[in-house]
Short mmCIF file of C-alpha atoms and ligand atoms in Angstrom, two decimals:
data_model
loop_
_atom_site.label_atom_id
_atom_site.label_comp_id
_atom_site.label_asym_id
_atom_site.label_seq_id
_atom_site.Cartn_x
_atom_site.Cartn_y
_atom_site.Cartn_z
CA MET A 19 135.26 70.86 88.42
CA ILE A 20 135.92 74.41 89.50
CA ASP A 21 139.00 74.82 91.67
CA PHE A 22 137.71 77.31 94.21
CA LYS A 23 141.14 77.83 95.76
CA GLN A 24 142.37 79.26 92.47
CA GLY A 25 139.39 81.58 92.40
CA ILE A 26 139.99 83.15 95.81
CA GLY A 27 141.26 86.68 95.18
CA MET A 28 144.10 86.60 97.65
CA THR A 29 145.72 83.50 96.19
CA SER A 30 144.99 84.36 92.56
CA ALA A 31 147.47 84.62 89.71
CA ARG A 32 147.24 88.40 89.85
CA THR A 33 148.16 88.49 93.54
CA ARG A 34 151.18 86.30 92.84
CA ASP A 35 152.19 88.43 89.85
CA ARG A 36 152.12 91.47 92.10
CA LEU A 37 154.48 89.78 94.57
CA VAL A 38 156.88 88.79 91.77
CA GLN A 39 156.85 92.33 90.39
CA ARG A 40 157.63 93.67 93.85
CA LEU A 41 160.62 91.36 94.22
CA ARG A 42 161.82 92.37 90.76
CA ASP A 43 161.56 96.03 91.76
CA GLN A 44 163.66 95.22 94.83
CA GLY A 45 166.42 93.81 92.68
CA ILE A 46 165.78 90.06 92.35
CA ARG A 47 167.01 89.16 88.87
CA ASN A 48 167.18 85.37 88.64
CA LYS A 49 164.26 84.34 86.41
CA ALA A 50 164.10 80.75 87.67
CA VAL A 51 163.88 82.01 91.25
CA LEU A 52 161.13 84.51 90.40
CA GLU A 53 159.27 81.75 88.57
CA GLN A 54 159.47 79.57 91.66
CA ILE A 55 158.11 82.38 93.85
CA ARG A 56 155.21 82.61 91.43
CA ASN A 57 154.62 78.85 91.31
CA VAL A 58 155.03 77.65 94.88
CA PRO A 59 151.63 77.91 96.62
CA ARG A 60 152.76 79.82 99.73
CA HIS A 61 149.19 79.84 101.07
CA LEU A 62 149.52 76.08 101.69
CA PHE A 63 152.49 76.68 104.02
CA VAL A 64 150.71 79.01 106.46
CA ASP A 65 147.65 78.50 108.68
CA GLU A 66 144.41 78.74 106.78
CA ALA A 67 143.45 81.80 108.81
CA LEU A 68 146.47 83.60 107.35
CA SER A 69 146.19 82.37 103.77
CA SER A 70 144.76 85.70 102.60
CA ARG A 71 148.12 87.24 103.54
CA ALA A 72 150.30 84.53 102.01
CA TYR A 73 151.37 86.59 98.98
CA GLU A 74 152.30 89.69 100.94
CA ASP A 75 156.04 90.19 101.17
CA THR A 76 156.13 89.52 104.88
CA ALA A 77 157.14 86.85 107.38
CA LEU A 78 154.20 85.07 109.03
CA PRO A 79 153.84 82.75 112.05
CA ILE A 80 153.79 79.00 111.35
CA GLY A 81 153.18 77.83 114.93
CA LEU A 82 155.56 76.50 117.59
CA GLY A 83 157.08 79.98 117.88
CA GLN A 84 158.57 79.91 114.36
CA THR A 85 157.97 81.92 111.19
CA ILE A 86 157.84 81.41 107.44
CA SER A 87 160.49 83.67 105.90
CA GLN A 88 159.62 86.79 103.92
CA PRO A 89 159.48 85.99 100.17
CA TYR A 90 162.08 88.68 99.38
CA VAL A 91 164.55 87.06 101.76
CA VAL A 92 163.84 83.57 100.38
CA ALA A 93 164.39 84.89 96.84
CA ARG A 94 167.55 86.77 97.81
CA MET A 95 169.10 83.78 99.58
CA THR A 96 168.17 81.37 96.77
CA GLU A 97 169.57 83.74 94.16
CA ALA A 98 172.81 84.15 96.12
CA LEU A 99 173.18 80.40 96.57
CA LEU A 100 172.61 79.66 92.88
CA ASP A 101 174.66 82.48 91.36
CA GLY A 102 177.42 80.59 89.54
CA PHE A 103 176.34 77.40 91.32
CA GLU A 104 177.94 74.28 89.97
CA GLY A 105 177.12 71.02 91.58
CA GLU A 106 174.24 69.06 92.85
CA LYS A 107 174.12 68.86 96.61
CA VAL A 108 172.56 71.37 98.97
CA LEU A 109 172.22 71.25 102.74
CA GLU A 110 169.47 73.36 104.30
CA VAL A 111 169.37 74.13 108.01
CA GLY A 112 166.01 75.22 109.48
CA THR A 113 163.33 73.50 107.39
CA GLY A 114 160.51 75.27 109.24
CA CYS A 115 157.36 74.91 107.15
CA GLY A 116 159.38 73.87 104.10
CA TYR A 117 158.67 76.93 101.95
CA GLN A 118 162.33 77.75 101.24
CA THR A 119 162.88 74.04 100.53
CA ALA A 120 160.02 74.02 98.00
CA VAL A 121 161.35 77.12 96.22
CA LEU A 122 164.84 75.63 95.94
CA ALA A 123 164.04 71.96 95.26
CA PRO A 124 163.35 72.11 91.49
CA LEU A 125 166.47 74.25 90.96
CA VAL A 126 169.00 71.75 92.35
CA LYS A 127 169.48 67.99 92.20
CA ASN A 128 169.30 67.04 95.88
CA ILE A 129 168.56 68.75 99.17
CA TRP A 130 169.26 67.47 102.66
CA THR A 131 167.31 69.48 105.23
CA ILE A 132 167.54 69.59 109.05
CA GLU A 133 164.97 70.93 111.55
CA ARG A 134 165.15 70.75 115.33
CA ILE A 135 161.36 70.70 115.94
CA PRO A 136 160.12 67.25 114.85
CA GLU A 137 156.48 68.34 114.45
CA LEU A 138 157.45 71.10 111.98
CA LEU A 139 159.59 68.64 110.08
CA ARG A 140 156.74 66.13 109.89
CA ARG A 141 154.37 68.74 108.48
CA ALA A 142 156.96 70.07 106.01
CA LYS A 143 157.64 66.57 104.75
CA GLN A 144 153.95 65.93 104.20
CA ARG A 145 153.46 69.24 102.38
CA LEU A 146 156.40 68.68 100.05
CA ARG A 147 155.16 65.20 99.19
CA GLU A 148 151.74 66.68 98.38
CA LEU A 149 153.50 69.08 96.02
CA ASP A 150 155.28 66.14 94.33
CA ILE A 151 158.73 67.19 95.53
CA TYR A 152 160.84 64.07 95.99
CA ASN A 153 164.48 65.20 95.90
CA VAL A 154 164.60 66.19 99.59
CA GLN A 155 165.88 64.13 102.52
CA PHE A 156 164.72 65.21 105.99
CA LYS A 157 166.34 64.89 109.38
CA PRO A 158 165.33 66.02 112.85
CA GLY A 159 168.37 67.40 114.61
CA ASP A 160 170.77 70.19 115.40
CA GLY A 161 171.86 72.21 112.40
CA TRP A 162 174.98 73.48 114.21
CA LYS A 163 176.42 70.05 113.48
CA GLY A 164 175.42 69.96 109.82
CA TRP A 165 174.79 66.52 108.29
CA PRO A 166 178.27 64.95 107.96
CA LYS A 167 177.02 61.72 106.42
CA TYR A 168 176.34 63.29 103.00
CA ALA A 169 179.03 66.01 103.10
CA PRO A 170 180.61 67.75 101.31
CA TYR A 171 177.86 70.04 99.98
CA ASP A 172 178.10 72.38 97.00
CA GLY A 173 175.77 74.78 98.78
CA ILE A 174 174.56 75.27 102.35
CA ILE A 175 171.65 77.57 103.19
CA VAL A 176 170.78 78.40 106.79
CA THR A 177 167.44 80.00 107.64
CA ALA A 178 167.98 80.69 111.35
CA ALA A 179 170.67 82.95 112.77
CA PRO A 180 173.68 81.80 114.81
CA ASP A 181 175.82 84.41 116.59
CA VAL A 182 178.90 83.06 114.82
CA VAL A 183 179.31 80.93 111.68
CA PRO A 184 179.22 77.26 112.76
CA GLU A 185 182.63 75.71 112.14
CA LYS A 186 181.10 72.35 111.20
CA LEU A 187 179.14 73.90 108.35
CA LEU A 188 182.34 75.40 106.91
CA GLN A 189 183.98 71.98 107.17
CA GLN A 190 181.12 70.40 105.19
CA LEU A 191 181.50 72.72 102.17
CA ALA A 192 182.90 71.26 98.95
CA PRO A 193 185.73 73.12 97.15
CA GLY A 194 184.12 76.17 95.51
CA GLY A 195 181.03 75.54 97.65
CA ARG A 196 178.96 78.32 99.09
CA LEU A 197 177.31 78.99 102.46
CA VAL A 198 174.49 81.56 102.71
CA ILE A 199 173.73 82.37 106.34
CA PRO A 200 172.40 85.17 108.58
CA VAL A 201 174.88 85.87 111.37
CA GLY A 202 174.51 88.01 114.46
CA PRO A 203 172.61 88.63 117.68
CA GLN A 204 168.85 88.36 118.01
CA GLY A 205 166.95 91.21 116.32
CA VAL A 206 169.07 92.12 113.36
CA GLN A 207 171.68 90.06 111.58
CA ASP A 208 173.96 90.33 108.59
CA LEU A 209 173.18 87.98 105.70
CA VAL A 210 176.52 86.70 104.47
CA MET A 211 177.68 84.56 101.58
CA ILE A 212 180.85 82.58 102.23
CA THR A 213 182.65 80.78 99.40
CA LYS A 214 185.31 78.13 99.94
CA CYS A 215 188.25 79.07 97.70
CA GLY A 216 191.08 76.56 98.05
CA ASP A 217 192.28 76.68 101.63
CA HIS A 218 190.54 79.90 102.58
CA PHE A 219 187.03 81.39 102.68
CA GLU A 220 185.79 84.56 101.02
CA GLN A 221 182.93 86.43 102.63
CA VAL A 222 180.52 88.97 101.13
CA SER A 223 177.77 90.79 103.00
CA LEU A 224 174.31 90.85 101.44
CA GLY A 225 172.63 93.20 103.92
CA ALA A 226 170.61 93.25 107.11
CA VAL A 227 167.97 90.59 107.85
CA THR A 228 165.97 89.31 110.81
CA PHE A 229 165.73 85.59 111.57
CA VAL A 230 164.85 83.51 114.60
CA PRO A 231 167.98 82.28 116.39
CA LEU A 232 169.77 79.08 115.40
CA VAL A 233 169.19 77.37 118.72
CA LYS A 234 172.12 75.69 120.38
CA ASP A 235 171.01 72.39 121.88
CA ASN A 236 173.21 71.38 124.79
CA SER A 237 173.71 67.84 123.64
N1 SAH B 22 163.07 78.02 106.04
C1 SAH B 22 161.82 78.35 106.67
C2 SAH B 22 161.98 79.32 107.80
C3 SAH B 22 162.41 78.63 108.98
S1 SAH B 22 162.39 79.56 110.47
C4 SAH B 22 160.86 78.93 105.64
O1 SAH B 22 161.01 78.71 104.48
O2 SAH B 22 159.94 79.57 105.98
C5 SAH B 22 163.83 78.83 111.19
C6 SAH B 22 163.71 77.37 111.55
O3 SAH B 22 164.97 76.98 112.07
C7 SAH B 22 162.69 77.07 112.64
O4 SAH B 22 161.78 76.14 112.19
C8 SAH B 22 163.53 76.55 113.80
O5 SAH B 22 162.90 75.55 114.55
C9 SAH B 22 164.75 76.03 113.08
N2 SAH B 22 165.95 75.92 113.92
C10 SAH B 22 166.39 76.75 114.89
N3 SAH B 22 167.53 76.31 115.43
C11 SAH B 22 167.85 75.16 114.78
C12 SAH B 22 168.93 74.23 114.89
N4 SAH B 22 169.93 74.38 115.76
N5 SAH B 22 168.93 73.16 114.06
C13 SAH B 22 167.93 72.98 113.15
N6 SAH B 22 166.90 73.82 113.00
C14 SAH B 22 166.85 74.91 113.80
#
């Protein structure tokens, strides 16, 4: 049987290759990450009406006022998280449509992911199952609190921006663990990588990014 989806120009291998080349040109070096960007069918994570734009390096709406992150930013954050990564456990805050989760899942042993909008979480869960991704646990809830039950985590990746680094996320990092998070006011934030070194934290800035806010629920 002919797989027509594969045949559609905008989701074709060549379109994906072009995206990967673009990310390489912008400095993404990790081969496993680039391979994941090539393999994960991003067009299945956006509305069908937008699928022709799925392999552009741009953020797109996913409904309920949220967005799927730009592939460059997903690649950059994944690369930063995995650089020198030792360990197995990753916490993700801000599941959204699950694209970042799908890129990361085959590269680590286990992911625990939190999303505050239950309907987005439900759809993400379904999509990841359809893609045969089974090493992810999902939870509706407030990412400011982390997920203490399975802490500590070797890596924490946050795909919405708080104005300050949530204390509870720092507390849930394992020794040597790493937190990759955009921090700052709405509009433009600084993407930072924080590593837990003994009893202190080391912070490196990875550049300017734009994310939706990490909403503070008053509960
Ligand atoms: N990672 C997604 C992008 C998610 S956009 C991707 O790959 O495309 C950011 C997500 O964070 C949104 O879905 C939003 O609902 C969620 N979010 C915002 N504040 C949150 C909070 N306090 N706790 C958990 N999720 C939150």
